[in-house]
Amino acid sequence: MNPETTIKLALALPLAVVATTVFFGERQRNLRESFTLLGGVALFLAVALLVPAVTSGDRPATTLFEMIPGLAIAFEVEPLGMLFALVASGLWVVTTCYSIGYMRAHHEEHQTRFFTCFAIAIFAAIGAALAANMFTLFVFYEVLTLSTYPLVTHHGTEAARKGGRTYLGILLFTSVAFLLMAVVWTWMIAGTLDFRPGGILAGKADNTALCALLGLYVFGTGKAALMPFHRWLPAAMVAPTPVSALLHAVAVVKVGVFTVMKVAVYIFGIDLLKTTGISVWLMYVAGATILLASLVALTKNNLKARLAYSTISQLSYIVLGAMLANSWGVIGGSMHIAMHAFGKITLFFCAGAIYITAHKTEISDMRGIGRTMPFTTFAFLLGSLSVIGLPPFGGSWSKWYLALGATEAYQWPLVAVLMISSLLNIAYLMPIVVRGFFFAPVDGPEQPKMNEAPLLCVVPLCVTAVGSLALFFFADDVYQLLLPITLGSVP
Amino acid sequence: MEQHLPVLLIITPLIAAPLCVLVRQRVAVFGLALAVCWAVFAMAIMLLARVLDSGEITYQLGGWAAPWGIEYRIDTLSAFVLLFVSGIGAVVLSFAPHSIAREIRKDQHYLFFTEYLLCLTGLLGITITGDLFNLFVFLEISSLSAYALISLGARGGVPKTRRALIAAFHYLVMGTIGATFILIGIGLLYMMTGTLNMADMAVRLRETVEINGSFKQVNETRTVLVAFAFLSVGISLKMALFPLHMWLPNAYTYAPSVVTAFLAATATKVSVYILLRLIFTIVGAGFAFERLPLDTELMVLSMIGIVVASVTAIFQTNIKRMLAYSSVAQIGYIALGISFASPDGLTGAIVHLFNHALIKGGLFLAMGCLVLRLGSTELDDMRGIGRRMPWTMFAWVVGGLGLIGVPTTAGFISKWYLISAALERGWWPVAVLVLLSSLLAVAYVWRVVEAAYFQDAPEQHAEVTEAPVVMLIPTYALIGATIVFGLWTSVSAGVARQAAELLLEVTP
Amino acid sequence: MREILGLYNYWVVIFLMMTGFYVVIARRNLIKKVIGLNIFQISVFLLYITMGKVTGGTAPILPARHFTTGEEFQTFSNPLPSVLILTAIVVGVATTAMALALIVRIHEAYGTIEEDEILAQDREQ
């Protein structure tokens, strides 16, 4: 199968899952979920099939159709998108297993709608990952926003409605008011929206205009959750946990930072950012977000809320990497997309497992949880260590490269920010594990019986926990995959 | 046969209308009207194909040569407008039977079909004719039948519905004032040029004549200026440009759903078409925009209109009225596009004519489904309806997304052109306003979404079921089209672009 | 002076137009509104007819000789505006009929044709 067909297949598979899910519906749940799983595996394989071509330097591309003359819905696989597509499709399979266990154990309603919207969201994420131009990326970005709204408001309660309102309000506001403006503006001055190595904007406008344009892009990508447009992420936590896990630790938020990364590398070009220095102010916005979000996370007693603020903080690492505009920063940031995905999804899986098994959402109630749910709590520990960035976990590499990048750019305050933030990570993640393992339970016997979550929940979270460990050892492969995107700029 | 297509397009519904009165029998009349509407649609498609293939078509009525005889003249723009007006006419009429059975008295059904056909004739006639006075006559045919259609909303015995009468009366007064203004304008233009043929008039307005010893172009005289003022005010009234939109909300709210869907999708659009003809074909953009500040005026009014109407829409409790205010805002977008007077802006305006016709038509058809089952258009009655009428509400939501201008819906394409046109001119505040106003659309669309999906249905609507399939099919035909034309734009934006370039080319 | 008196017809047109327009806006009685509308429209008919008239001209009908004196006509009035206005009169009559029909229905439904009372009734509902 040639790569062009593979791209189309990768886009068609989630849609096929949508079709089968709707077709089987609530009456044949097993068939519905089998096909979701099958589609997920097939999608991962399809995306994986593209890897050899990309590593050998090819850029398989295909154009579907022109939406507006000159603006086509087109796809091209390059290393950054490759990595993101791999992560998103791989974790979809894992999350599907987890969702099946979670939704059944929890007797959720509207499961068909849930799986349908989920598949559409993955379709949008894959489309964004493989987009060949900013226009395509924007279209899929918006599809993702809308398809996840029913997931966020899944419970249909007053709280869900409020959360959904914030979610949609901020994401649509930023994307329509800033991002769309930036896209049209780029189209007007550059005459193209294609992602090209080295960027398309060099010499097209003066520095002030470019600086404003970059600001529009970075803040317009509300999904990157840069402060002050971060409120939607905690609000989205009203969603069922599998949604928070895959979408608000991986797909949605990563589409955000992925967009920022793409803009920095392929629209502006690293060299342009570096020589003009237009991204410096955004580095500090990202730095501030890293610290502030970590501090807020410390104050949250609700586990998912704490994880949400932790995500906001971690996302700004990636934005920071993009804005540093040197190869260390860009590689570190891109790597962090994968590393953080594995770490954070583990943490969310654990939060969900604790919720459906022990019905606990508040951290203060989770004393002794390690005794009843040892696997879950241990996986939580592994995930935390990866997010904190300790060796031998994947997160250590990306943070290392980011620190190198900050040093390279002579941004000493930002190096300090990265260090302090790691300490804060420890401060807000470790107490949970410590409470779980070493504190006595609030009520009940000192040594309660083991009461783990359903197997379909525990296995996925162990898989991702091990994954974040394994990434430490495969970091070089990721590095080699990503290296071409920085070519042309001084390492 | 084929060379007589332009006139057949008009004659067919015109003759069918009185036949409906003669036949009277409900089913037969519906069959006749339906056949005529779809036949007209087919003719419009053939005309557009011919125009795209071989350029402008002219047809001399009765063989009398222009400029003395009446001439039908079809270029890309008119063929495009003909296409969507007749298309929506056909789809909406297919939707009608169940809906009017609920909303219009049984003994008046044949009148409904008669007036519907007359209104369609009028709208198509305005678009196809190349003669200014003929345009006025067709305008009155469509308007008079529209007043009657709206008044059909009143059913004896249902007290609430009597407001349709007052709405129709107010529309009649405003509409007649507008039409009379247009008539004055036409008269003054005729006085200065001695012709009623638009193309001929365009030439003569640019001729140099001697007036009181000084030589000047005809269009530099004060009479032409006054004519233009009367015409633009009259047309603005007809197209409900802010602040001349006062007739619209009530008319749309109290008319039967089918009528609202048809009028909202076509009537104001055809008025915009008249404005385009006036500005670009007859007097020329140079006159309208350089000698007169019509572009500034249109821009300012449309921007205020967009904001005010959108904000007003947010506070409505009646969904039909909310959509009516949204229509006023959308007319603002179209007028804004015209005011740019650039290929991009004009393309945006023309394509939004088309896109908004589909979106609003689809939304009002969905409202028709809701009225059929709920008997109400109040937001309170729509609580929890998302679970009882999932297909209808899904169509509504997709239409709402189109209003917002979400990518992959037709609304996005129009917004894209408008924003590029604004940025091309360097008018930042305008671009920002267009973007922000779509967020206002989010606000009013989402009120309905939240009520429909997140609140519990009131007691009396516990037994509500989904609308019949025969109504859902036309609804989805329009709503589906908004998605199709949001992805595949060679017919909509492609033709609109061609039309825009043709319009701007004839500008000296 | 010639400017003012010579354009006598146009002054009448403007006077009627403004009168009609004012009545439409200011009167709250629906019938009076329709009367105002009629006056407004008729002023336009007058405008058309006036512009077609050429002083001393006659209708362009054969034979082109005066039927008693036998002299040949040199100037003709333009007949087209009069023809146009015939159409406009028909339209005006249709509009009036439509408006009156609506008023009858309104009277049946509300029991009054005073706009203020109608609006008050609607508000009460």
PDB file of C-alpha atoms in Angstrom, chain A residues 250-374:
ATOM      1  CA  VAL A 250      -3.588  13.775  25.096  1.00  0.00           C
ATOM      2  CA  ALA A 251      -5.700  14.600  22.070  1.00  0.00           C
ATOM      3  CA  VAL A 252      -7.281  18.001  22.675  1.00  0.00           C
ATOM      4  CA  VAL A 253      -4.576  19.727  24.634  1.00  0.00           C
ATOM      5  CA  LYS A 254      -1.850  18.200  22.533  1.00  0.00           C
ATOM      6  CA  VAL A 255      -3.530  19.445  19.368  1.00  0.00           C
ATOM      7  CA  GLY A 256      -3.202  22.850  20.979  1.00  0.00           C
ATOM      8  CA  VAL A 257       0.489  22.709  21.703  1.00  0.00           C
ATOM      9  CA  PHE A 258       1.058  20.816  18.488  1.00  0.00           C
ATOM     10  CA  THR A 259      -0.491  23.761  16.630  1.00  0.00           C
ATOM     11  CA  VAL A 260       1.796  26.178  18.437  1.00  0.00           C
ATOM     12  CA  MET A 261       4.775  24.006  17.602  1.00  0.00           C
ATOM     13  CA  LYS A 262       3.762  23.742  13.945  1.00  0.00           C
ATOM     14  CA  VAL A 263       3.283  27.493  13.726  1.00  0.00           C
ATOM     15  CA  ALA A 264       6.659  28.150  15.284  1.00  0.00           C
ATOM     16  CA  VAL A 265       8.500  25.680  13.082  1.00  0.00           C
ATOM     17  CA  TYR A 266       6.672  25.741   9.769  1.00  0.00           C
ATOM     18  CA  ILE A 267       4.841  29.070   9.589  1.00  0.00           C
ATOM     19  CA  PHE A 268       7.340  31.423  11.225  1.00  0.00           C
ATOM     20  CA  GLY A 269      10.405  29.236  11.086  1.00  0.00           C
ATOM     21  CA  ILE A 270      12.805  28.868  13.971  1.00  0.00           C
ATOM     22  CA  ASP A 271      15.369  31.169  12.415  1.00  0.00           C
ATOM     23  CA  LEU A 272      12.886  33.985  11.990  1.00  0.00           C
ATOM     24  CA  LEU A 273      11.806  33.700  15.604  1.00  0.00           C
ATOM     25  CA  LYS A 274      15.373  33.597  16.793  1.00  0.00           C
ATOM     26  CA  THR A 275      16.748  36.482  14.739  1.00  0.00           C
ATOM     27  CA  THR A 276      13.854  38.831  15.422  1.00  0.00           C
ATOM     28  CA  GLY A 277      13.291  37.890  19.043  1.00  0.00           C
ATOM     29  CA  ILE A 278       9.540  38.288  18.657  1.00  0.00           C
ATOM     30  CA  SER A 279       8.840  35.239  20.773  1.00  0.00           C
ATOM     31  CA  VAL A 280      10.694  36.314  23.907  1.00  0.00           C
ATOM     32  CA  TRP A 281       7.639  37.832  25.610  1.00  0.00           C
ATOM     33  CA  LEU A 282       5.694  34.652  24.993  1.00  0.00           C
ATOM     34  CA  MET A 283       8.448  32.624  26.631  1.00  0.00           C
ATOM     35  CA  TYR A 284       7.795  34.540  29.763  1.00  0.00           C
ATOM     36  CA  VAL A 285       4.046  34.139  29.486  1.00  0.00           C
ATOM     37  CA  ALA A 286       4.652  30.402  29.213  1.00  0.00           C
ATOM     38  CA  GLY A 287       7.100  30.513  32.108  1.00  0.00           C
ATOM     39  CA  ALA A 288       4.565  32.334  34.246  1.00  0.00           C
ATOM     40  CA  THR A 289       1.891  29.820  33.339  1.00  0.00           C
ATOM     41  CA  ILE A 290       4.191  26.957  34.315  1.00  0.00           C
ATOM     42  CA  LEU A 291       4.718  28.382  37.777  1.00  0.00           C
ATOM     43  CA  LEU A 292       1.257  29.746  38.457  1.00  0.00           C
ATOM     44  CA  ALA A 293      -0.542  26.600  37.324  1.00  0.00           C
ATOM     45  CA  SER A 294       1.748  24.485  39.498  1.00  0.00           C
ATOM     46  CA  LEU A 295       0.987  26.688  42.457  1.00  0.00           C
ATOM     47  CA  VAL A 296      -2.746  26.479  41.840  1.00  0.00           C
ATOM     48  CA  ALA A 297      -2.444  22.711  41.520  1.00  0.00           C
ATOM     49  CA  LEU A 298      -1.025  22.616  45.023  1.00  0.00           C
ATOM     50  CA  THR A 299      -4.199  24.145  46.401  1.00  0.00           C
ATOM     51  CA  LYS A 300      -6.613  21.726  44.718  1.00  0.00           C
ATOM     52  CA  ASN A 301      -8.031  18.931  46.791  1.00  0.00           C
ATOM     53  CA  ASN A 302     -10.013  17.380  43.963  1.00  0.00           C
ATOM     54  CA  LEU A 303      -7.708  14.932  42.214  1.00  0.00           C
ATOM     55  CA  LYS A 304      -8.882  15.650  38.682  1.00  0.00           C
ATOM     56  CA  ALA A 305      -8.702  19.399  39.243  1.00  0.00           C
ATOM     57  CA  ARG A 306      -5.155  19.040  40.493  1.00  0.00           C
ATOM     58  CA  LEU A 307      -4.246  16.978  37.455  1.00  0.00           C
ATOM     59  CA  ALA A 308      -5.889  19.563  35.217  1.00  0.00           C
ATOM     60  CA  TYR A 309      -3.754  22.374  36.589  1.00  0.00           C
ATOM     61  CA  SER A 310      -0.756  20.137  36.348  1.00  0.00           C
ATOM     62  CA  THR A 311      -1.610  19.652  32.668  1.00  0.00           C
ATOM     63  CA  ILE A 312      -1.839  23.407  32.141  1.00  0.00           C
ATOM     64  CA  SER A 313       1.595  23.759  33.620  1.00  0.00           C
ATOM     65  CA  GLN A 314       3.052  20.954  31.539  1.00  0.00           C
ATOM     66  CA  LEU A 315       1.523  22.263  28.331  1.00  0.00           C
ATOM     67  CA  SER A 316       3.347  25.516  28.806  1.00  0.00           C
ATOM     68  CA  TYR A 317       6.595  23.559  28.819  1.00  0.00           C
ATOM     69  CA  ILE A 318       5.840  22.682  25.230  1.00  0.00           C
ATOM     70  CA  VAL A 319       4.831  26.229  24.318  1.00  0.00           C
ATOM     71  CA  LEU A 320       8.011  27.397  25.980  1.00  0.00           C
ATOM     72  CA  GLY A 321      10.003  24.899  23.920  1.00  0.00           C
ATOM     73  CA  ALA A 322       8.458  26.240  20.732  1.00  0.00           C
ATOM     74  CA  MET A 323       9.036  29.851  21.696  1.00  0.00           C
ATOM     75  CA  LEU A 324      12.679  29.244  22.660  1.00  0.00           C
ATOM     76  CA  ALA A 325      13.214  28.860  18.940  1.00  0.00           C
ATOM     77  CA  ASN A 326      16.302  26.720  18.990  1.00  0.00           C
ATOM     78  CA  SER A 327      16.670  23.089  18.138  1.00  0.00           C
ATOM     79  CA  TRP A 328      16.969  21.938  21.757  1.00  0.00           C
ATOM     80  CA  GLY A 329      13.832  23.754  22.718  1.00  0.00           C
ATOM     81  CA  VAL A 330      11.841  22.533  19.746  1.00  0.00           C
ATOM     82  CA  ILE A 331      12.953  18.938  20.150  1.00  0.00           C
ATOM     83  CA  GLY A 332      12.425  19.052  23.886  1.00  0.00           C
ATOM     84  CA  GLY A 333       8.971  20.529  23.456  1.00  0.00           C
ATOM     85  CA  SER A 334       7.974  18.039  20.786  1.00  0.00           C
ATOM     86  CA  MET A 335       9.275  15.159  22.828  1.00  0.00           C
ATOM     87  CA  HIS A 336       7.320  16.400  25.774  1.00  0.00           C
ATOM     88  CA  ILE A 337       4.145  15.943  23.735  1.00  0.00           C
ATOM     89  CA  ALA A 338       4.769  12.202  23.832  1.00  0.00           C
ATOM     90  CA  MET A 339       6.352  11.979  27.268  1.00  0.00           C
ATOM     91  CA  HIS A 340       3.721  13.986  29.053  1.00  0.00           C
ATOM     92  CA  ALA A 341       0.977  12.129  27.205  1.00  0.00           C
ATOM     93  CA  PHE A 342       2.007   8.806  28.657  1.00  0.00           C
ATOM     94  CA  GLY A 343       2.617  10.147  32.132  1.00  0.00           C
ATOM     95  CA  LYS A 344      -0.566  12.174  32.387  1.00  0.00           C
ATOM     96  CA  ILE A 345      -2.884   9.608  30.856  1.00  0.00           C
ATOM     97  CA  THR A 346      -1.666   7.162  33.491  1.00  0.00           C
ATOM     98  CA  LEU A 347      -2.518   9.611  36.213  1.00  0.00           C
ATOM     99  CA  PHE A 348      -6.002  10.199  34.807  1.00  0.00           C
ATOM    100  CA  PHE A 349      -6.608   6.484  34.390  1.00  0.00           C
ATOM    101  CA  CYS A 350      -5.706   6.049  38.022  1.00  0.00           C
ATOM    102  CA  ALA A 351      -8.009   8.874  39.086  1.00  0.00           C
ATOM    103  CA  GLY A 352     -10.842   7.210  37.197  1.00  0.00           C
ATOM    104  CA  ALA A 353     -10.062   3.780  38.597  1.00  0.00           C
ATOM    105  CA  ILE A 354     -10.112   5.179  42.132  1.00  0.00           C
ATOM    106  CA  TYR A 355     -13.386   6.938  41.411  1.00  0.00           C
ATOM    107  CA  ILE A 356     -15.265   3.914  40.092  1.00  0.00           C
ATOM    108  CA  THR A 357     -13.847   1.515  42.669  1.00  0.00           C
ATOM    109  CA  ALA A 358     -13.596   3.533  45.866  1.00  0.00           C
ATOM    110  CA  HIS A 359     -15.893   6.416  44.745  1.00  0.00           C
ATOM    111  CA  LYS A 360     -13.396   8.979  45.883  1.00  0.00           C
ATOM    112  CA  THR A 361     -12.584  12.226  44.138  1.00  0.00           C
ATOM    113  CA  GLU A 362     -10.943  14.255  46.894  1.00  0.00           C
ATOM    114  CA  ILE A 363      -7.292  13.745  47.660  1.00  0.00           C
ATOM    115  CA  SER A 364      -7.827  14.097  51.399  1.00  0.00           C
ATOM    116  CA  ASP A 365     -10.093  11.023  51.281  1.00  0.00           C
ATOM    117  CA  MET A 366      -7.511   8.881  49.561  1.00  0.00           C
ATOM    118  CA  ARG A 367      -5.538   7.879  52.578  1.00  0.00           C
ATOM    119  CA  GLY A 368      -4.601   4.264  52.486  1.00  0.00           C
ATOM    120  CA  ILE A 369      -5.865   3.794  48.982  1.00  0.00           C
ATOM    121  CA  GLY A 370      -2.583   2.047  48.154  1.00  0.00           C
ATOM    122  CA  ARG A 371      -3.543  -0.828  50.364  1.00  0.00           C
ATOM    123  CA  THR A 372      -6.787  -1.583  48.585  1.00  0.00           C
ATOM    124  CA  MET A 373      -5.606  -0.629  45.114  1.00  0.00           C
ATOM    125  CA  PRO A 374      -1.884  -1.371  45.012  1.00  0.00           C
TER     126      PRO A 374
END
